[in-house]
Amino acid sequence: KAKSLGRGQYQIFTPEMYDIAQQLLILQTDLYRAVQQEEFTVYYQPIIDLKENKIAGFEALIRWIHPQKGMISPGEFLPLAEETGLICEIGSWVMKEACSQLSQWHEQGFTDLKICINLSAQQLNQSNLVTEIDGILIKNQLQTNSVKLEITESSMMQDLQTTKVLLGELWQRGIKLSIDDFGTGYSSLSQLQNFPVNTLKIDRCFLKNIGGDGENLGLVPVILSIAEVMTMDVVAEGIETSEQLEQLRKLGCHFGQGFFFAKPLDAETATQLIHDNPTW
Ligand code: C2E
Ligand code: MG
Ligand code: MG
Ligand code: MG
């Protein structure tokens, strides 16, 4: 904030600001320790094939098990991880963990399951990212097409040229790519068309009105048409009610994810879920 006032200007450092700064510093120290001690765990949220009515795969979502504060959600520490550059190490850890879990599920006979892993903007600039992914897939004996990487629109747009090269390399290997939180970024459709991408994930903010008593479907039908024209798959994020599900099915949306099906689950509970073979 103070920086934005410009050179030669300064702002009084209030006790409140001091408090915030100190808390950030503590969090940062904690985060370094967390990376060293691997205080993280991966939760898995099922992605449902709405046509086949079965689990198509899981999205890997990181959690930090803080020794004093308990479970901390990614929204609270990923921004700091991005700023400090720790995100690359954390991202590698998630990739290893999630791929090892998927390989166990495949060994249990669930060979069709896919894993979706979020990539941060910084990881897109990580020079050894592709080599690292290659290594993790080989180690876990996974086919490249079992893995989907989720990238938000805004991270994609940060460095167009680097991202295009990277996505091209991943695409050539058969690794699938999703645009996360689609519709909330500022990318133009003409830009998006230049990226090799398999899937659009519709941000949950677009599902708010869908399934209510009104006929207001908002932008969901529009996004579904865009995906169709671009021959991409679609996942609707944040399905919370049966009415939303019904409406999305009517509109022909192929995949869905949300609390209506399941919250993000620890590995054991997720494993139980696939063995239970639920339908919706
Ligand atoms: P995202 O990739 O868009 O993941 C979906 C988020 O929506 C998850 O939050 C999930 O718990 C939440 N969600 C799913 N269904 C529902 C629903 O029906 N209602 C509501 N209200 N929320 C729902 P989570 O786990 O807190 O993660 C937040 C974000 O943090 C993720 O958004 C993703 O951008 C980031 N993230 C999580 N794990 C990782 C990771 O391993 N690496 C990176 N780079 N980012 C991650
Ligand atoms: Mg995601
Ligand atoms: Mg999302
Ligand atoms: Mg999101």
mmCIF file of C-alpha atoms and ligand atoms in Angstrom:
data_model
loop_
_atom_site.group_PDB
_atom_site.id
_atom_site.type_symbol
_atom_site.label_atom_id
_atom_site.label_comp_id
_atom_site.label_asym_id
_atom_site.label_seq_id
_atom_site.Cartn_x
_atom_site.Cartn_y
_atom_site.Cartn_z
ATOM 1 C CA LYS A 1 0.000 0.000 0.000
ATOM 2 C CA ALA A 2 2.714 2.426 1.043
ATOM 3 C CA LYS A 3 4.613 1.727 -2.168
ATOM 4 C CA SER A 4 1.723 2.900 -4.294
ATOM 5 C CA LEU A 5 2.046 6.366 -2.811
ATOM 6 C CA GLY A 6 5.254 6.831 -4.766
ATOM 7 C CA ARG A 7 8.789 7.968 -4.077
ATOM 8 C CA GLY A 8 9.371 10.366 -1.218
ATOM 9 C CA GLN A 9 5.939 9.689 0.225
ATOM 10 C CA TYR A 10 5.505 7.627 3.287
ATOM 11 C CA GLN A 11 2.686 6.346 5.330
ATOM 12 C CA ILE A 12 2.535 5.948 9.033
ATOM 13 C CA PHE A 13 3.017 2.364 10.112
ATOM 14 C CA THR A 14 0.051 1.726 12.358
ATOM 15 C CA PRO A 15 0.013 -0.932 15.102
ATOM 16 C CA GLU A 16 -2.573 -2.727 13.024
ATOM 17 C CA MET A 17 -0.221 -2.907 10.067
ATOM 18 C CA TYR A 18 2.562 -4.048 12.349
ATOM 19 C CA ASP A 19 0.363 -6.860 13.548
ATOM 20 C CA ILE A 20 -0.457 -7.980 10.041
ATOM 21 C CA ALA A 21 3.194 -7.811 9.000
ATOM 22 C CA GLN A 22 4.248 -9.849 11.987
ATOM 23 C CA GLN A 23 1.633 -12.491 11.342
ATOM 24 C CA LEU A 24 2.767 -12.740 7.745
ATOM 25 C CA LEU A 25 6.336 -13.173 8.859
ATOM 26 C CA ILE A 26 5.357 -15.962 11.229
ATOM 27 C CA LEU A 27 3.333 -17.638 8.515
ATOM 28 C CA GLN A 28 6.288 -17.393 6.163
ATOM 29 C CA THR A 29 8.662 -18.975 8.679
ATOM 30 C CA ASP A 30 6.091 -21.688 9.320
ATOM 31 C CA LEU A 31 5.714 -22.310 5.614
ATOM 32 C CA TYR A 32 9.452 -22.864 5.117
ATOM 33 C CA ARG A 33 9.356 -25.374 7.949
ATOM 34 C CA ALA A 34 6.222 -27.005 6.508
ATOM 35 C CA VAL A 35 7.981 -27.598 3.192
ATOM 36 C CA GLN A 36 10.992 -29.118 4.915
ATOM 37 C CA GLN A 37 8.919 -31.324 7.207
ATOM 38 C CA GLU A 38 6.261 -32.106 4.587
ATOM 39 C CA GLU A 39 3.371 -30.942 6.757
ATOM 40 C CA PHE A 40 1.040 -31.202 3.768
ATOM 41 C CA THR A 41 -1.553 -33.670 2.687
ATOM 42 C CA VAL A 42 -3.585 -34.062 -0.479
ATOM 43 C CA TYR A 43 -7.370 -34.220 -0.486
ATOM 44 C CA TYR A 44 -9.260 -35.659 -3.427
ATOM 45 C CA GLN A 45 -12.571 -34.419 -4.791
ATOM 46 C CA PRO A 46 -14.366 -36.666 -7.287
ATOM 47 C CA ILE A 47 -15.198 -35.446 -10.767
ATOM 48 C CA ILE A 48 -18.346 -37.099 -12.017
ATOM 49 C CA ASP A 49 -19.104 -38.219 -15.552
ATOM 50 C CA LEU A 50 -22.729 -37.029 -15.687
ATOM 51 C CA LYS A 51 -23.541 -39.152 -18.739
ATOM 52 C CA GLU A 52 -22.056 -42.444 -17.539
ATOM 53 C CA ASN A 53 -23.070 -41.604 -13.974
ATOM 54 C CA LYS A 54 -19.763 -42.600 -12.403
ATOM 55 C CA ILE A 55 -16.547 -41.165 -10.985
ATOM 56 C CA ALA A 56 -14.222 -40.163 -13.826
ATOM 57 C CA GLY A 57 -11.364 -39.054 -11.622
ATOM 58 C CA PHE A 58 -10.311 -36.803 -8.786
ATOM 59 C CA GLU A 59 -8.943 -33.321 -8.390
ATOM 60 C CA ALA A 60 -5.963 -33.169 -6.039
ATOM 61 C CA LEU A 61 -6.329 -30.306 -3.526
ATOM 62 C CA ILE A 62 -3.571 -29.511 -1.076
ATOM 63 C CA ARG A 63 -4.090 -29.036 2.669
ATOM 64 C CA TRP A 64 -1.570 -27.889 5.239
ATOM 65 C CA ILE A 65 -1.720 -29.700 8.569
ATOM 66 C CA HIS A 66 -0.192 -27.061 10.812
ATOM 67 C CA PRO A 67 1.142 -28.524 14.094
ATOM 68 C CA GLN A 68 -0.620 -25.822 16.166
ATOM 69 C CA LYS A 69 -3.309 -24.359 13.944
ATOM 70 C CA GLY A 70 -4.596 -27.581 12.414
ATOM 71 C CA MET A 71 -5.817 -27.781 8.847
ATOM 72 C CA ILE A 72 -5.152 -24.693 6.719
ATOM 73 C CA SER A 73 -6.800 -24.359 3.310
ATOM 74 C CA PRO A 74 -4.837 -23.408 0.181
ATOM 75 C CA GLY A 75 -6.483 -19.996 -0.084
ATOM 76 C CA GLU A 76 -4.703 -19.016 3.123
ATOM 77 C CA PHE A 77 -1.144 -20.040 2.247
ATOM 78 C CA LEU A 78 -0.810 -20.430 -1.525
ATOM 79 C CA PRO A 79 -0.553 -16.685 -2.179
ATOM 80 C CA LEU A 80 2.412 -16.560 0.198
ATOM 81 C CA ALA A 81 3.856 -19.713 -1.347
ATOM 82 C CA GLU A 82 3.635 -17.986 -4.717
ATOM 83 C CA GLU A 83 5.351 -14.854 -3.443
ATOM 84 C CA THR A 84 8.198 -16.703 -1.780
ATOM 85 C CA GLY A 85 8.680 -19.121 -4.665
ATOM 86 C CA LEU A 86 7.987 -22.057 -2.349
ATOM 87 C CA ILE A 87 5.083 -22.971 -4.605
ATOM 88 C CA CYS A 88 7.364 -24.853 -6.999
ATOM 89 C CA GLU A 89 8.595 -27.193 -4.303
ATOM 90 C CA ILE A 90 5.080 -27.560 -2.917
ATOM 91 C CA GLY A 91 3.748 -28.194 -6.412
ATOM 92 C CA SER A 92 6.299 -30.957 -7.008
ATOM 93 C CA TRP A 93 5.328 -32.556 -3.744
ATOM 94 C CA VAL A 94 1.627 -32.539 -4.685
ATOM 95 C CA MET A 95 2.413 -33.999 -8.097
ATOM 96 C CA LYS A 96 4.406 -36.874 -6.585
ATOM 97 C CA GLU A 97 1.828 -37.576 -3.905
ATOM 98 C CA ALA A 98 -1.202 -37.446 -6.220
ATOM 99 C CA CYS A 99 0.444 -39.575 -8.909
ATOM 100 C CA SER A 100 1.495 -42.169 -6.391
ATOM 101 C CA GLN A 101 -2.117 -42.290 -5.111
ATOM 102 C CA LEU A 102 -3.494 -42.645 -8.634
ATOM 103 C CA SER A 103 -1.105 -45.466 -9.347
ATOM 104 C CA GLN A 104 -2.389 -47.270 -6.238
ATOM 105 C CA TRP A 105 -5.968 -46.867 -7.467
ATOM 106 C CA HIS A 106 -4.965 -48.229 -10.858
ATOM 107 C CA GLU A 107 -3.343 -51.224 -9.131
ATOM 108 C CA GLN A 108 -6.627 -51.812 -7.286
ATOM 109 C CA GLY A 109 -8.295 -52.187 -10.680
ATOM 110 C CA PHE A 110 -9.671 -48.683 -11.200
ATOM 111 C CA THR A 111 -7.559 -48.160 -14.296
ATOM 112 C CA ASP A 112 -9.876 -45.599 -15.920
ATOM 113 C CA LEU A 113 -9.494 -43.053 -13.132
ATOM 114 C CA LYS A 114 -7.734 -39.775 -13.951
ATOM 115 C CA ILE A 115 -6.050 -37.290 -11.658
ATOM 116 C CA CYS A 116 -6.335 -33.519 -12.039
ATOM 117 C CA ILE A 117 -3.522 -31.447 -10.586
ATOM 118 C CA ASN A 118 -3.505 -27.643 -10.230
ATOM 119 C CA LEU A 119 -0.515 -25.752 -11.569
ATOM 120 C CA SER A 120 0.314 -22.274 -10.329
ATOM 121 C CA ALA A 121 1.544 -19.421 -12.493
ATOM 122 C CA GLN A 122 5.072 -19.767 -11.156
ATOM 123 C CA GLN A 123 5.278 -23.421 -12.073
ATOM 124 C CA LEU A 124 4.616 -22.478 -15.689
ATOM 125 C CA ASN A 125 7.987 -20.698 -15.647
ATOM 126 C CA GLN A 126 9.786 -23.551 -13.901
ATOM 127 C CA SER A 127 12.385 -24.615 -16.458
ATOM 128 C CA ASN A 128 12.548 -28.258 -15.353
ATOM 129 C CA LEU A 129 8.783 -28.749 -15.011
ATOM 130 C CA VAL A 130 8.340 -31.069 -17.997
ATOM 131 C CA THR A 131 11.372 -33.217 -17.112
ATOM 132 C CA GLU A 132 10.064 -33.459 -13.586
ATOM 133 C CA ILE A 133 6.607 -34.543 -14.698
ATOM 134 C CA ASP A 134 8.148 -37.137 -17.041
ATOM 135 C CA GLY A 135 10.099 -38.567 -14.124
ATOM 136 C CA ILE A 136 7.083 -38.735 -11.813
ATOM 137 C CA LEU A 137 4.949 -40.476 -14.442
ATOM 138 C CA ILE A 138 7.633 -43.057 -15.203
ATOM 139 C CA LYS A 139 8.278 -43.735 -11.529
ATOM 140 C CA ASN A 140 4.568 -44.379 -10.962
ATOM 141 C CA GLN A 141 4.104 -46.264 -14.236
ATOM 142 C CA LEU A 142 1.334 -43.937 -15.304
ATOM 143 C CA GLN A 143 0.269 -43.227 -18.866
ATOM 144 C CA THR A 144 0.456 -39.572 -19.770
ATOM 145 C CA ASN A 145 -3.266 -39.470 -20.507
ATOM 146 C CA SER A 146 -4.114 -40.337 -16.874
ATOM 147 C CA VAL A 147 -3.004 -36.895 -15.805
ATOM 148 C CA LYS A 148 -4.722 -33.573 -16.318
ATOM 149 C CA LEU A 149 -3.140 -30.288 -15.385
ATOM 150 C CA GLU A 150 -5.401 -27.397 -14.373
ATOM 151 C CA ILE A 151 -4.271 -23.883 -15.133
ATOM 152 C CA THR A 152 -6.317 -20.769 -14.447
ATOM 153 C CA GLU A 153 -6.999 -18.352 -17.259
ATOM 154 C CA SER A 154 -5.094 -15.597 -15.500
ATOM 155 C CA SER A 155 -1.906 -17.612 -14.995
ATOM 156 C CA MET A 156 -2.085 -18.673 -18.615
ATOM 157 C CA MET A 157 -2.129 -15.055 -19.730
ATOM 158 C CA GLN A 158 0.836 -13.934 -17.610
ATOM 159 C CA ASP A 159 3.540 -14.943 -20.045
ATOM 160 C CA LEU A 160 1.880 -15.976 -23.294
ATOM 161 C CA GLN A 161 4.983 -17.171 -25.132
ATOM 162 C CA THR A 162 6.461 -19.302 -22.339
ATOM 163 C CA THR A 163 3.068 -20.800 -21.582
ATOM 164 C CA LYS A 164 2.394 -21.656 -25.198
ATOM 165 C CA VAL A 165 5.709 -23.511 -25.512
ATOM 166 C CA LEU A 166 5.167 -25.362 -22.241
ATOM 167 C CA LEU A 167 1.585 -26.369 -23.022
ATOM 168 C CA GLY A 168 2.719 -27.533 -26.449
ATOM 169 C CA GLU A 169 5.304 -29.833 -24.889
ATOM 170 C CA LEU A 170 2.780 -31.247 -22.434
ATOM 171 C CA TRP A 171 0.193 -31.683 -25.175
ATOM 172 C CA GLN A 172 2.669 -33.579 -27.382
ATOM 173 C CA ARG A 173 3.191 -36.042 -24.555
ATOM 174 C CA GLY A 174 -0.548 -36.660 -24.276
ATOM 175 C CA ILE A 175 -0.912 -34.900 -20.942
ATOM 176 C CA LYS A 176 -4.361 -33.310 -20.782
ATOM 177 C CA LEU A 177 -4.877 -29.640 -19.983
ATOM 178 C CA SER A 178 -7.810 -27.843 -18.352
ATOM 179 C CA ILE A 179 -8.591 -24.181 -18.006
ATOM 180 C CA ASP A 180 -9.585 -23.717 -14.370
ATOM 181 C CA ASP A 181 -12.146 -21.147 -13.164
ATOM 182 C CA PHE A 182 -13.132 -20.465 -16.753
ATOM 183 C CA GLY A 183 -14.953 -17.194 -17.243
ATOM 184 C CA THR A 184 -13.428 -15.382 -14.281
ATOM 185 C CA GLY A 185 -10.197 -14.281 -15.967
ATOM 186 C CA TYR A 186 -9.569 -11.647 -18.551
ATOM 187 C CA SER A 187 -8.403 -13.744 -21.451
ATOM 188 C CA SER A 188 -9.910 -13.182 -24.852
ATOM 189 C CA LEU A 189 -11.407 -16.111 -26.681
ATOM 190 C CA SER A 190 -9.069 -15.551 -29.599
ATOM 191 C CA GLN A 191 -6.117 -15.988 -27.239
ATOM 192 C CA LEU A 192 -7.557 -19.121 -25.714
ATOM 193 C CA GLN A 193 -8.031 -20.627 -29.133
ATOM 194 C CA ASN A 194 -4.262 -20.593 -29.609
ATOM 195 C CA PHE A 195 -3.639 -22.840 -26.622
ATOM 196 C CA PRO A 196 -3.816 -26.610 -26.822
ATOM 197 C CA VAL A 197 -6.451 -27.311 -24.171
ATOM 198 C CA ASN A 198 -8.828 -30.247 -23.657
ATOM 199 C CA THR A 199 -11.204 -29.016 -20.984
ATOM 200 C CA LEU A 200 -12.973 -25.944 -19.647
ATOM 201 C CA LYS A 201 -13.876 -25.912 -15.982
ATOM 202 C CA ILE A 202 -16.809 -23.567 -15.492
ATOM 203 C CA ASP A 203 -16.236 -21.522 -12.365
ATOM 204 C CA ARG A 204 -18.827 -22.110 -9.689
ATOM 205 C CA CYS A 205 -19.910 -18.468 -9.663
ATOM 206 C CA PHE A 206 -21.817 -19.199 -12.892
ATOM 207 C CA LEU A 207 -23.888 -21.890 -11.178
ATOM 208 C CA LYS A 208 -25.417 -19.534 -8.622
ATOM 209 C CA ASN A 209 -28.736 -18.965 -10.324
ATOM 210 C CA ILE A 210 -28.968 -22.216 -12.143
ATOM 211 C CA GLY A 211 -31.518 -24.603 -10.677
ATOM 212 C CA GLY A 212 -33.478 -21.860 -8.946
ATOM 213 C CA ASP A 213 -37.181 -21.292 -9.692
ATOM 214 C CA GLY A 214 -36.363 -18.692 -12.337
ATOM 215 C CA GLU A 215 -35.422 -19.478 -15.901
ATOM 216 C CA ASN A 216 -32.191 -17.568 -15.474
ATOM 217 C CA LEU A 217 -29.430 -19.857 -16.693
ATOM 218 C CA GLY A 218 -26.974 -17.000 -17.003
ATOM 219 C CA LEU A 219 -23.844 -17.702 -18.996
ATOM 220 C CA VAL A 220 -23.755 -21.461 -18.523
ATOM 221 C CA PRO A 221 -25.391 -22.300 -21.888
ATOM 222 C CA VAL A 222 -23.042 -19.818 -23.568
ATOM 223 C CA ILE A 223 -19.949 -21.416 -22.036
ATOM 224 C CA LEU A 224 -21.224 -24.861 -23.026
ATOM 225 C CA SER A 225 -21.581 -23.671 -26.637
ATOM 226 C CA ILE A 226 -18.093 -22.183 -26.622
ATOM 227 C CA ALA A 227 -16.700 -25.497 -25.410
ATOM 228 C CA GLU A 228 -18.606 -27.349 -28.097
ATOM 229 C CA VAL A 229 -17.317 -25.117 -30.874
ATOM 230 C CA MET A 230 -13.791 -25.444 -29.518
ATOM 231 C CA THR A 231 -14.333 -29.240 -29.161
ATOM 232 C CA MET A 232 -13.455 -29.162 -25.499
ATOM 233 C CA ASP A 233 -14.840 -31.128 -22.598
ATOM 234 C CA VAL A 234 -16.628 -29.244 -19.834
ATOM 235 C CA VAL A 235 -16.598 -29.677 -16.077
ATOM 236 C CA ALA A 236 -19.081 -27.657 -14.033
ATOM 237 C CA GLU A 237 -17.485 -26.747 -10.700
ATOM 238 C CA GLY A 238 -19.317 -26.211 -7.446
ATOM 239 C CA ILE A 239 -22.507 -28.235 -7.948
ATOM 240 C CA GLU A 240 -24.236 -28.097 -4.585
ATOM 241 C CA THR A 241 -27.864 -29.037 -5.263
ATOM 242 C CA SER A 242 -29.791 -31.698 -7.148
ATOM 243 C CA GLU A 243 -31.607 -28.911 -9.021
ATOM 244 C CA GLN A 244 -28.310 -27.593 -10.366
ATOM 245 C CA LEU A 245 -27.296 -31.101 -11.381
ATOM 246 C CA GLU A 246 -30.591 -31.714 -13.153
ATOM 247 C CA GLN A 247 -30.341 -28.446 -15.054
ATOM 248 C CA LEU A 248 -26.743 -29.103 -16.095
ATOM 249 C CA ARG A 249 -27.654 -32.572 -17.309
ATOM 250 C CA LYS A 250 -30.485 -31.062 -19.380
ATOM 251 C CA LEU A 251 -28.002 -28.640 -20.912
ATOM 252 C CA GLY A 252 -25.742 -31.538 -21.860
ATOM 253 C CA CYS A 253 -22.860 -30.745 -19.524
ATOM 254 C CA HIS A 254 -20.639 -33.840 -19.525
ATOM 255 C CA PHE A 255 -18.761 -33.593 -16.213
ATOM 256 C CA GLY A 256 -19.448 -32.115 -12.779
ATOM 257 C CA GLN A 257 -17.790 -31.589 -9.431
ATOM 258 C CA GLY A 258 -19.093 -30.188 -6.177
ATOM 259 C CA PHE A 259 -20.266 -30.675 -2.612
ATOM 260 C CA PHE A 260 -23.483 -32.300 -3.885
ATOM 261 C CA PHE A 261 -21.381 -35.321 -4.904
ATOM 262 C CA ALA A 262 -18.625 -35.077 -2.322
ATOM 263 C CA LYS A 263 -16.368 -32.603 -0.579
ATOM 264 C CA PRO A 264 -12.621 -33.010 -1.012
ATOM 265 C CA LEU A 265 -11.795 -36.240 0.865
ATOM 266 C CA ASP A 266 -8.683 -37.664 2.473
ATOM 267 C CA ALA A 267 -7.052 -40.498 0.516
ATOM 268 C CA GLU A 268 -8.592 -43.220 2.622
ATOM 269 C CA THR A 269 -12.154 -41.900 2.310
ATOM 270 C CA ALA A 270 -11.707 -41.312 -1.425
ATOM 271 C CA THR A 271 -10.525 -44.914 -1.811
ATOM 272 C CA GLN A 272 -13.564 -46.109 0.109
ATOM 273 C CA LEU A 273 -15.782 -44.057 -2.193
ATOM 274 C CA ILE A 274 -14.497 -45.640 -5.410
ATOM 275 C CA HIS A 275 -14.858 -49.107 -3.911
ATOM 276 C CA ASP A 276 -18.465 -48.247 -2.967
ATOM 277 C CA ASN A 277 -19.112 -47.386 -6.619
ATOM 278 C CA PRO A 278 -21.777 -44.719 -6.021
ATOM 279 C CA THR A 279 -24.106 -43.256 -8.659
ATOM 280 C CA TRP A 280 -25.963 -39.955 -8.702
HETATM 281 P P1 C2E B 1 -9.852 -24.820 -7.691
HETATM 282 O O1 C2E B 1 -8.761 -25.508 -8.419
HETATM 283 O O2 C2E B 1 -10.851 -24.093 -8.484
HETATM 284 O O3 C2E B 1 -10.527 -25.963 -6.801
HETATM 285 C C1 C2E B 1 -11.878 -25.998 -6.470
HETATM 286 C C2 C2E B 1 -12.129 -25.392 -5.102
HETATM 287 O O4 C2E B 1 -13.528 -25.270 -4.922
HETATM 288 C C3 C2E B 1 -11.613 -26.244 -3.939
HETATM 289 O O5 C2E B 1 -11.236 -25.367 -2.879
HETATM 290 C C4 C2E B 1 -12.866 -27.016 -3.554
HETATM 291 O O6 C2E B 1 -12.863 -27.467 -2.217
HETATM 292 C C5 C2E B 1 -13.932 -25.979 -3.775
HETATM 293 N N1 C2E B 1 -15.239 -26.586 -4.048
HETATM 294 C C6 C2E B 1 -15.502 -27.734 -4.696
HETATM 295 N N2 C2E B 1 -16.825 -27.955 -4.790
HETATM 296 C C7 C2E B 1 -17.432 -26.934 -4.161
HETATM 297 C C8 C2E B 1 -18.813 -26.595 -3.912
HETATM 298 O O7 C2E B 1 -19.742 -27.313 -4.274
HETATM 299 N N3 C2E B 1 -19.039 -25.442 -3.235
HETATM 300 C C9 C2E B 1 -18.033 -24.636 -2.810
HETATM 301 N N4 C2E B 1 -18.363 -23.525 -2.142
HETATM 302 N N5 C2E B 1 -16.721 -24.920 -3.034
HETATM 303 C C10 C2E B 1 -16.425 -26.051 -3.713
HETATM 304 P P2 C2E B 1 -9.865 -25.502 -2.092
HETATM 305 O O8 C2E B 1 -9.511 -26.950 -1.899
HETATM 306 O O9 C2E B 1 -9.939 -24.627 -0.906
HETATM 307 O O10 C2E B 1 -8.820 -24.904 -3.123
HETATM 308 C C11 C2E B 1 -8.877 -23.555 -3.512
HETATM 309 C C12 C2E B 1 -7.950 -23.269 -4.646
HETATM 310 O O11 C2E B 1 -6.585 -23.429 -4.251
HETATM 311 C C13 C2E B 1 -8.119 -24.198 -5.835
HETATM 312 O O12 C2E B 1 -9.223 -23.796 -6.615
HETATM 313 C C14 C2E B 1 -6.788 -24.034 -6.526
HETATM 314 O O13 C2E B 1 -6.774 -22.872 -7.312
HETATM 315 C C15 C2E B 1 -5.841 -23.849 -5.368
HETATM 316 N N6 C2E B 1 -5.167 -25.136 -5.084
HETATM 317 C C16 C2E B 1 -5.579 -26.177 -4.335
HETATM 318 N N7 C2E B 1 -4.658 -27.153 -4.309
HETATM 319 C C17 C2E B 1 -3.633 -26.722 -5.078
HETATM 320 C C18 C2E B 1 -2.356 -27.287 -5.452
HETATM 321 O O14 C2E B 1 -1.984 -28.412 -5.098
HETATM 322 N N8 C2E B 1 -1.561 -26.510 -6.263
HETATM 323 C C19 C2E B 1 -1.945 -25.256 -6.696
HETATM 324 N N9 C2E B 1 -1.104 -24.585 -7.484
HETATM 325 N N10 C2E B 1 -3.130 -24.731 -6.375
HETATM 326 C C20 C2E B 1 -3.962 -25.441 -5.578
HETATM 327 MG MG MG B 2 -8.606 -26.706 -9.963
HETATM 328 MG MG MG B 3 -11.660 -24.070 -10.215
HETATM 329 MG MG MG B 4 -11.082 -21.812 -7.920
#
